């Protein structure tokens, strides 16, 4: 898979692509990337890439001409390339959306700055407007890297498939607590079930902890899972134990 990032500050994403797991994925040829400096396509000697918006208002907008030329230079309009604009006004980034994007051959990501980009660029080039959260950032580069990091780890060969099986948002549940050496830290012991070697008991413990954490931190996810009937009878029983009472059934369907 290839990531093509259009930015005014290529030094920001470059550090990410040259470090840690991403660097190894690039070295193995699993991931490719291209960083395009939009300023290289500016029309004046000052490399101007922004101007005030029509109609007034605070802030500046990225000019359409340099950004459009940058998009044309990477042939963003070609089949097999999906153009993503990172913006607070986009659709929320979810694990499901990340999985969808991970199946693309190439993502062309536009990093916004200032008050955003000219709407005509969105109308002409953009396939997806994506928000990384209900907040506003000054750096489109940082937001773009959230998308890159969420997507590239799902590509075959980047990390082990086992690491993806029971992590947060898999099956609408958050991940269970994890422990490593030493067995006692500041008087706190690793749960005995994890050191006993009984794999079925470990599975049950982890599953119950996933339900507990989801109930405490993201009850909306748990409610949604119950609404669509994706929880097993085992899960329903554990929820009763966690909450001290049986949930009122919103959906009679249960997986056996």
PDB file of N, CA, C and O in Angstrom, residues 72-127:
ATOM      1  N   UNK A  72      -2.558  17.113  -9.085  1.00  0.00           N
ATOM      2  CA  UNK A  72      -2.361  16.671 -10.467  1.00  0.00           C
ATOM      3  C   UNK A  72      -1.001  16.005 -10.643  1.00  0.00           C
ATOM      4  O   UNK A  72      -0.853  15.059 -11.425  1.00  0.00           O
ATOM      5  N   UNK A  73       0.005  16.490  -9.916  1.00  0.00           N
ATOM      6  CA  UNK A  73       1.356  15.947 -10.052  1.00  0.00           C
ATOM      7  C   UNK A  73       1.434  14.491  -9.604  1.00  0.00           C
ATOM      8  O   UNK A  73       2.291  13.733 -10.071  1.00  0.00           O
ATOM      9  N   UNK A  74       0.554  14.098  -8.685  1.00  0.00           N
ATOM     10  CA  UNK A  74       0.537  12.695  -8.217  1.00  0.00           C
ATOM     11  C   UNK A  74      -0.594  11.912  -8.877  1.00  0.00           C
ATOM     12  O   UNK A  74      -0.879  10.783  -8.491  1.00  0.00           O
ATOM     13  N   UNK A  75      -1.230  12.532  -9.882  1.00  0.00           N
ATOM     14  CA  UNK A  75      -2.318  11.899 -10.631  1.00  0.00           C
ATOM     15  C   UNK A  75      -3.398  11.365  -9.699  1.00  0.00           C
ATOM     16  O   UNK A  75      -3.832  10.208  -9.788  1.00  0.00           O
ATOM     17  N   UNK A  76      -3.823  12.248  -8.797  1.00  0.00           N
ATOM     18  CA  UNK A  76      -4.799  11.861  -7.772  1.00  0.00           C
ATOM     19  C   UNK A  76      -6.132  11.428  -8.365  1.00  0.00           C
ATOM     20  O   UNK A  76      -6.917  10.738  -7.699  1.00  0.00           O
ATOM     21  N   UNK A  77      -6.390  11.818  -9.589  1.00  0.00           N
ATOM     22  CA  UNK A  77      -7.653  11.514 -10.253  1.00  0.00           C
ATOM     23  C   UNK A  77      -7.692  10.090 -10.820  1.00  0.00           C
ATOM     24  O   UNK A  77      -8.731   9.618 -11.267  1.00  0.00           O
ATOM     25  N   UNK A  78      -6.570   9.386 -10.817  1.00  0.00           N
ATOM     26  CA  UNK A  78      -6.512   8.067 -11.431  1.00  0.00           C
ATOM     27  C   UNK A  78      -7.238   7.016 -10.601  1.00  0.00           C
ATOM     28  O   UNK A  78      -7.316   7.092  -9.377  1.00  0.00           O
ATOM     29  N   UNK A  79      -7.735   5.999 -11.283  1.00  0.00           N
ATOM     30  CA  UNK A  79      -8.398   4.881 -10.621  1.00  0.00           C
ATOM     31  C   UNK A  79      -7.413   4.165  -9.709  1.00  0.00           C
ATOM     32  O   UNK A  79      -6.245   3.988 -10.052  1.00  0.00           O
ATOM     33  N   UNK A  80      -7.882   3.739  -8.545  1.00  0.00           N
ATOM     34  CA  UNK A  80      -7.018   3.053  -7.592  1.00  0.00           C
ATOM     35  C   UNK A  80      -6.423   3.967  -6.549  1.00  0.00           C
ATOM     36  O   UNK A  80      -5.749   3.507  -5.630  1.00  0.00           O
ATOM     37  N   UNK A  81      -6.680   5.281  -6.697  1.00  0.00           N
ATOM     38  CA  UNK A  81      -6.205   6.241  -5.713  1.00  0.00           C
ATOM     39  C   UNK A  81      -7.405   6.872  -5.010  1.00  0.00           C
ATOM     40  O   UNK A  81      -8.326   7.348  -5.668  1.00  0.00           O
ATOM     41  N   UNK A  82      -7.385   6.852  -3.697  1.00  0.00           N
ATOM     42  CA  UNK A  82      -8.487   7.413  -2.914  1.00  0.00           C
ATOM     43  C   UNK A  82      -7.985   8.667  -2.208  1.00  0.00           C
ATOM     44  O   UNK A  82      -7.014   8.602  -1.439  1.00  0.00           O
ATOM     45  N   UNK A  83      -8.631   9.772  -2.464  1.00  0.00           N
ATOM     46  CA  UNK A  83      -8.184  11.057  -1.933  1.00  0.00           C
ATOM     47  C   UNK A  83      -8.940  11.373  -0.651  1.00  0.00           C
ATOM     48  O   UNK A  83     -10.172  11.424  -0.639  1.00  0.00           O
ATOM     49  N   UNK A  84      -8.192  11.594   0.419  1.00  0.00           N
ATOM     50  CA  UNK A  84      -8.752  11.861   1.731  1.00  0.00           C
ATOM     51  C   UNK A  84      -8.343  13.255   2.182  1.00  0.00           C
ATOM     52  O   UNK A  84      -7.156  13.603   2.138  1.00  0.00           O
ATOM     53  N   UNK A  85      -9.309  14.035   2.603  1.00  0.00           N
ATOM     54  CA  UNK A  85      -9.031  15.341   3.199  1.00  0.00           C
ATOM     55  C   UNK A  85      -9.339  15.255   4.676  1.00  0.00           C
ATOM     56  O   UNK A  85     -10.440  14.878   5.071  1.00  0.00           O
ATOM     57  N   UNK A  86      -8.356  15.578   5.508  1.00  0.00           N
ATOM     58  CA  UNK A  86      -8.525  15.500   6.957  1.00  0.00           C
ATOM     59  C   UNK A  86      -9.079  16.836   7.462  1.00  0.00           C
ATOM     60  O   UNK A  86      -8.442  17.873   7.317  1.00  0.00           O
ATOM     61  N   UNK A  87     -10.282  16.793   8.056  1.00  0.00           N
ATOM     62  CA  UNK A  87     -10.947  18.021   8.469  1.00  0.00           C
ATOM     63  C   UNK A  87     -11.877  17.757   9.650  1.00  0.00           C
ATOM     64  O   UNK A  87     -12.501  16.692   9.716  1.00  0.00           O
ATOM     65  N   UNK A  88     -11.994  18.711  10.582  1.00  0.00           N
ATOM     66  CA  UNK A  88     -12.914  18.527  11.710  1.00  0.00           C
ATOM     67  C   UNK A  88     -14.367  18.363  11.279  1.00  0.00           C
ATOM     68  O   UNK A  88     -15.181  17.830  12.033  1.00  0.00           O
ATOM     69  N   UNK A  89     -14.694  18.806  10.069  1.00  0.00           N
ATOM     70  CA  UNK A  89     -16.073  18.710   9.596  1.00  0.00           C
ATOM     71  C   UNK A  89     -16.347  17.440   8.800  1.00  0.00           C
ATOM     72  O   UNK A  89     -17.413  17.289   8.199  1.00  0.00           O
ATOM     73  N   UNK A  90     -15.388  16.501   8.809  1.00  0.00           N
ATOM     74  CA  UNK A  90     -15.573  15.252   8.073  1.00  0.00           C
ATOM     75  C   UNK A  90     -16.310  14.197   8.875  1.00  0.00           C
ATOM     76  O   UNK A  90     -16.702  14.410  10.025  1.00  0.00           O
ATOM     77  N   UNK A  91     -16.498  13.041   8.250  1.00  0.00           N
ATOM     78  CA  UNK A  91     -17.103  11.905   8.948  1.00  0.00           C
ATOM     79  C   UNK A  91     -16.089  11.333   9.935  1.00  0.00           C
ATOM     80  O   UNK A  91     -14.892  11.305   9.650  1.00  0.00           O
ATOM     81  N   UNK A  92     -16.539  10.826  11.077  1.00  0.00           N
ATOM     82  CA  UNK A  92     -15.608  10.333  12.103  1.00  0.00           C
ATOM     83  C   UNK A  92     -14.790   9.136  11.632  1.00  0.00           C
ATOM     84  O   UNK A  92     -15.301   8.252  10.935  1.00  0.00           O
ATOM     85  N   UNK A  93     -13.523   9.116  12.016  1.00  0.00           N
ATOM     86  CA  UNK A  93     -12.674   7.960  11.775  1.00  0.00           C
ATOM     87  C   UNK A  93     -13.018   6.880  12.795  1.00  0.00           C
ATOM     88  O   UNK A  93     -13.025   7.119  13.996  1.00  0.00           O
ATOM     89  N   UNK A  94     -13.331   5.700  12.303  1.00  0.00           N
ATOM     90  CA  UNK A  94     -13.643   4.553  13.161  1.00  0.00           C
ATOM     91  C   UNK A  94     -12.775   3.380  12.739  1.00  0.00           C
ATOM     92  O   UNK A  94     -12.130   3.410  11.679  1.00  0.00           O
ATOM     93  N   UNK A  95     -12.769   2.333  13.556  1.00  0.00           N
ATOM     94  CA  UNK A  95     -12.011   1.140  13.189  1.00  0.00           C
ATOM     95  C   UNK A  95     -12.563   0.527  11.908  1.00  0.00           C
ATOM     96  O   UNK A  95     -11.802   0.042  11.064  1.00  0.00           O
ATOM     97  N   UNK A  96     -13.863   0.568  11.740  1.00  0.00           N
ATOM     98  CA  UNK A  96     -14.479   0.052  10.518  1.00  0.00           C
ATOM     99  C   UNK A  96     -14.013   0.843   9.304  1.00  0.00           C
ATOM    100  O   UNK A  96     -13.714   0.270   8.246  1.00  0.00           O
ATOM    101  N   UNK A  97     -13.930   2.160   9.437  1.00  0.00           N
ATOM    102  CA  UNK A  97     -13.467   3.002   8.334  1.00  0.00           C
ATOM    103  C   UNK A  97     -11.997   2.723   8.038  1.00  0.00           C
ATOM    104  O   UNK A  97     -11.588   2.663   6.868  1.00  0.00           O
ATOM    105  N   UNK A  98     -11.198   2.525   9.080  1.00  0.00           N
ATOM    106  CA  UNK A  98      -9.781   2.212   8.888  1.00  0.00           C
ATOM    107  C   UNK A  98      -9.618   0.909   8.122  1.00  0.00           C
ATOM    108  O   UNK A  98      -8.762   0.791   7.231  1.00  0.00           O
ATOM    109  N   UNK A  99     -10.425  -0.089   8.443  1.00  0.00           N
ATOM    110  CA  UNK A  99     -10.366  -1.370   7.742  1.00  0.00           C
ATOM    111  C   UNK A  99     -10.737  -1.198   6.270  1.00  0.00           C
ATOM    112  O   UNK A  99     -10.132  -1.816   5.382  1.00  0.00           O
ATOM    113  N   UNK A 100     -11.722  -0.351   6.028  1.00  0.00           N
ATOM    114  CA  UNK A 100     -12.120  -0.072   4.640  1.00  0.00           C
ATOM    115  C   UNK A 100     -10.974   0.587   3.875  1.00  0.00           C
ATOM    116  O   UNK A 100     -10.655   0.193   2.747  1.00  0.00           O
ATOM    117  N   UNK A 101     -10.336   1.573   4.482  1.00  0.00           N
ATOM    118  CA  UNK A 101      -9.242   2.282   3.825  1.00  0.00           C
ATOM    119  C   UNK A 101      -8.026   1.382   3.620  1.00  0.00           C
ATOM    120  O   UNK A 101      -7.271   1.562   2.658  1.00  0.00           O
ATOM    121  N   UNK A 102      -7.838   0.408   4.502  1.00  0.00           N
ATOM    122  CA  UNK A 102      -6.669  -0.472   4.400  1.00  0.00           C
ATOM    123  C   UNK A 102      -6.724  -1.366   3.170  1.00  0.00           C
ATOM    124  O   UNK A 102      -5.714  -1.965   2.788  1.00  0.00           O
ATOM    125  N   UNK A 103      -7.882  -1.456   2.541  1.00  0.00           N
ATOM    126  CA  UNK A 103      -8.023  -2.282   1.341  1.00  0.00           C
ATOM    127  C   UNK A 103      -7.708  -1.504   0.061  1.00  0.00           C
ATOM    128  O   UNK A 103      -7.752  -2.071  -1.041  1.00  0.00           O
ATOM    129  N   UNK A 104      -7.400  -0.234   0.190  1.00  0.00           N
ATOM    130  CA  UNK A 104      -7.062   0.590  -0.974  1.00  0.00           C
ATOM    131  C   UNK A 104      -5.614   0.363  -1.413  1.00  0.00           C
ATOM    132  O   UNK A 104      -4.763  -0.019  -0.610  1.00  0.00           O
ATOM    133  N   UNK A 105      -5.341   0.614  -2.680  1.00  0.00           N
ATOM    134  CA  UNK A 105      -3.969   0.510  -3.187  1.00  0.00           C
ATOM    135  C   UNK A 105      -3.148   1.736  -2.796  1.00  0.00           C
ATOM    136  O   UNK A 105      -1.960   1.628  -2.494  1.00  0.00           O
ATOM    137  N   UNK A 106      -3.793   2.895  -2.840  1.00  0.00           N
ATOM    138  CA  UNK A 106      -3.079   4.127  -2.492  1.00  0.00           C
ATOM    139  C   UNK A 106      -4.041   5.130  -1.875  1.00  0.00           C
ATOM    140  O   UNK A 106      -5.146   5.333  -2.378  1.00  0.00           O
ATOM    141  N   UNK A 107      -3.610   5.742  -0.783  1.00  0.00           N
ATOM    142  CA  UNK A 107      -4.339   6.847  -0.177  1.00  0.00           C
ATOM    143  C   UNK A 107      -3.569   8.129  -0.424  1.00  0.00           C
ATOM    144  O   UNK A 107      -2.372   8.222  -0.111  1.00  0.00           O
ATOM    145  N   UNK A 108      -4.243   9.098  -1.001  1.00  0.00           N
ATOM    146  CA  UNK A 108      -3.679  10.435  -1.187  1.00  0.00           C
ATOM    147  C   UNK A 108      -4.318  11.327  -0.121  1.00  0.00           C
ATOM    148  O   UNK A 108      -5.524  11.564  -0.150  1.00  0.00           O
ATOM    149  N   UNK A 109      -3.508  11.783   0.819  1.00  0.00           N
ATOM    150  CA  UNK A 109      -4.037  12.500   1.979  1.00  0.00           C
ATOM    151  C   UNK A 109      -3.659  13.965   1.927  1.00  0.00           C
ATOM    152  O   UNK A 109      -2.472  14.307   1.814  1.00  0.00           O
ATOM    153  N   UNK A 110      -4.672  14.828   1.992  1.00  0.00           N
ATOM    154  CA  UNK A 110      -4.455  16.273   1.999  1.00  0.00           C
ATOM    155  C   UNK A 110      -4.429  16.768   3.433  1.00  0.00           C
ATOM    156  O   UNK A 110      -5.391  16.597   4.182  1.00  0.00           O
ATOM    157  N   UNK A 111      -3.319  17.395   3.820  1.00  0.00           N
ATOM    158  CA  UNK A 111      -3.195  17.973   5.157  1.00  0.00           C
ATOM    159  C   UNK A 111      -3.624  19.434   5.116  1.00  0.00           C
ATOM    160  O   UNK A 111      -2.974  20.256   4.465  1.00  0.00           O
ATOM    161  N   UNK A 112      -4.701  19.743   5.797  1.00  0.00           N
ATOM    162  CA  UNK A 112      -5.166  21.122   5.835  1.00  0.00           C
ATOM    163  C   UNK A 112      -4.341  21.968   6.790  1.00  0.00           C
ATOM    164  O   UNK A 112      -3.646  21.468   7.673  1.00  0.00           O
ATOM    165  N   UNK A 113      -4.448  23.267   6.622  1.00  0.00           N
ATOM    166  CA  UNK A 113      -3.828  24.249   7.527  1.00  0.00           C
ATOM    167  C   UNK A 113      -4.734  25.470   7.578  1.00  0.00           C
ATOM    168  O   UNK A 113      -5.648  25.619   6.772  1.00  0.00           O
ATOM    169  N   UNK A 114      -4.472  26.339   8.503  1.00  0.00           N
ATOM    170  CA  UNK A 114      -5.243  27.579   8.637  1.00  0.00           C
ATOM    171  C   UNK A 114      -6.727  27.261   8.864  1.00  0.00           C
ATOM    172  O   UNK A 114      -7.070  26.460   9.711  1.00  0.00           O
ATOM    173  N   UNK A 115      -7.604  27.867   8.053  1.00  0.00           N
ATOM    174  CA  UNK A 115      -9.041  27.615   8.182  1.00  0.00           C
ATOM    175  C   UNK A 115      -9.516  26.479   7.277  1.00  0.00           C
ATOM    176  O   UNK A 115     -10.705  26.208   7.186  1.00  0.00           O
ATOM    177  N   UNK A 116      -8.566  25.843   6.593  1.00  0.00           N
ATOM    178  CA  UNK A 116      -8.933  24.743   5.720  1.00  0.00           C
ATOM    179  C   UNK A 116      -8.526  24.990   4.277  1.00  0.00           C
ATOM    180  O   UNK A 116      -7.583  25.743   4.001  1.00  0.00           O
ATOM    181  N   UNK A 117      -9.236  24.361   3.330  1.00  0.00           N
ATOM    182  CA  UNK A 117      -8.914  24.479   1.914  1.00  0.00           C
ATOM    183  C   UNK A 117     -10.142  24.956   1.140  1.00  0.00           C
ATOM    184  O   UNK A 117     -11.269  24.862   1.603  1.00  0.00           O
ATOM    185  N   UNK A 118      -9.895  25.485  -0.041  1.00  0.00           N
ATOM    186  CA  UNK A 118     -10.956  25.972  -0.913  1.00  0.00           C
ATOM    187  C   UNK A 118     -11.910  24.826  -1.267  1.00  0.00           C
ATOM    188  O   UNK A 118     -11.483  23.722  -1.617  1.00  0.00           O
ATOM    189  N   UNK A 119     -13.214  25.075  -1.165  1.00  0.00           N
ATOM    190  CA  UNK A 119     -14.220  24.046  -1.393  1.00  0.00           C
ATOM    191  C   UNK A 119     -14.119  23.437  -2.786  1.00  0.00           C
ATOM    192  O   UNK A 119     -14.458  22.262  -2.995  1.00  0.00           O
ATOM    193  N   UNK A 120     -13.623  24.184  -3.754  1.00  0.00           N
ATOM    194  CA  UNK A 120     -13.536  23.683  -5.124  1.00  0.00           C
ATOM    195  C   UNK A 120     -12.539  22.523  -5.248  1.00  0.00           C
ATOM    196  O   UNK A 120     -12.709  21.646  -6.101  1.00  0.00           O
ATOM    197  N   UNK A 121     -11.532  22.504  -4.381  1.00  0.00           N
ATOM    198  CA  UNK A 121     -10.609  21.364  -4.351  1.00  0.00           C
ATOM    199  C   UNK A 121     -11.345  20.128  -3.852  1.00  0.00           C
ATOM    200  O   UNK A 121     -11.198  19.021  -4.390  1.00  0.00           O
ATOM    201  N   UNK A 122     -12.160  20.306  -2.814  1.00  0.00           N
ATOM    202  CA  UNK A 122     -12.947  19.195  -2.286  1.00  0.00           C
ATOM    203  C   UNK A 122     -13.891  18.659  -3.357  1.00  0.00           C
ATOM    204  O   UNK A 122     -13.998  17.450  -3.581  1.00  0.00           O
ATOM    205  N   UNK A 123     -14.576  19.573  -4.039  1.00  0.00           N
ATOM    206  CA  UNK A 123     -15.540  19.168  -5.071  1.00  0.00           C
ATOM    207  C   UNK A 123     -14.870  18.442  -6.236  1.00  0.00           C
ATOM    208  O   UNK A 123     -15.444  17.504  -6.809  1.00  0.00           O
ATOM    209  N   UNK A 124     -13.671  18.854  -6.573  1.00  0.00           N
ATOM    210  CA  UNK A 124     -12.990  18.324  -7.750  1.00  0.00           C
ATOM    211  C   UNK A 124     -12.226  17.031  -7.482  1.00  0.00           C
ATOM    212  O   UNK A 124     -12.198  16.128  -8.330  1.00  0.00           O
ATOM    213  N   UNK A 125     -11.607  16.915  -6.296  1.00  0.00           N
ATOM    214  CA  UNK A 125     -10.670  15.823  -6.072  1.00  0.00           C
ATOM    215  C   UNK A 125     -11.021  14.838  -4.940  1.00  0.00           C
ATOM    216  O   UNK A 125     -10.665  13.666  -5.019  1.00  0.00           O
ATOM    217  N   UNK A 126     -11.673  15.317  -3.898  1.00  0.00           N
ATOM    218  CA  UNK A 126     -11.735  14.550  -2.652  1.00  0.00           C
ATOM    219  C   UNK A 126     -12.808  13.459  -2.675  1.00  0.00           C
ATOM    220  O   UNK A 126     -13.953  13.708  -3.058  1.00  0.00           O
ATOM    221  N   UNK A 127     -12.413  12.258  -2.238  1.00  0.00           N
ATOM    222  CA  UNK A 127     -13.350  11.135  -2.105  1.00  0.00           C
ATOM    223  C   UNK A 127     -13.919  11.036  -0.698  1.00  0.00           C
ATOM    224  O   UNK A 127     -15.070  10.648  -0.514  1.00  0.00           O
TER     225      UNK A 127
END
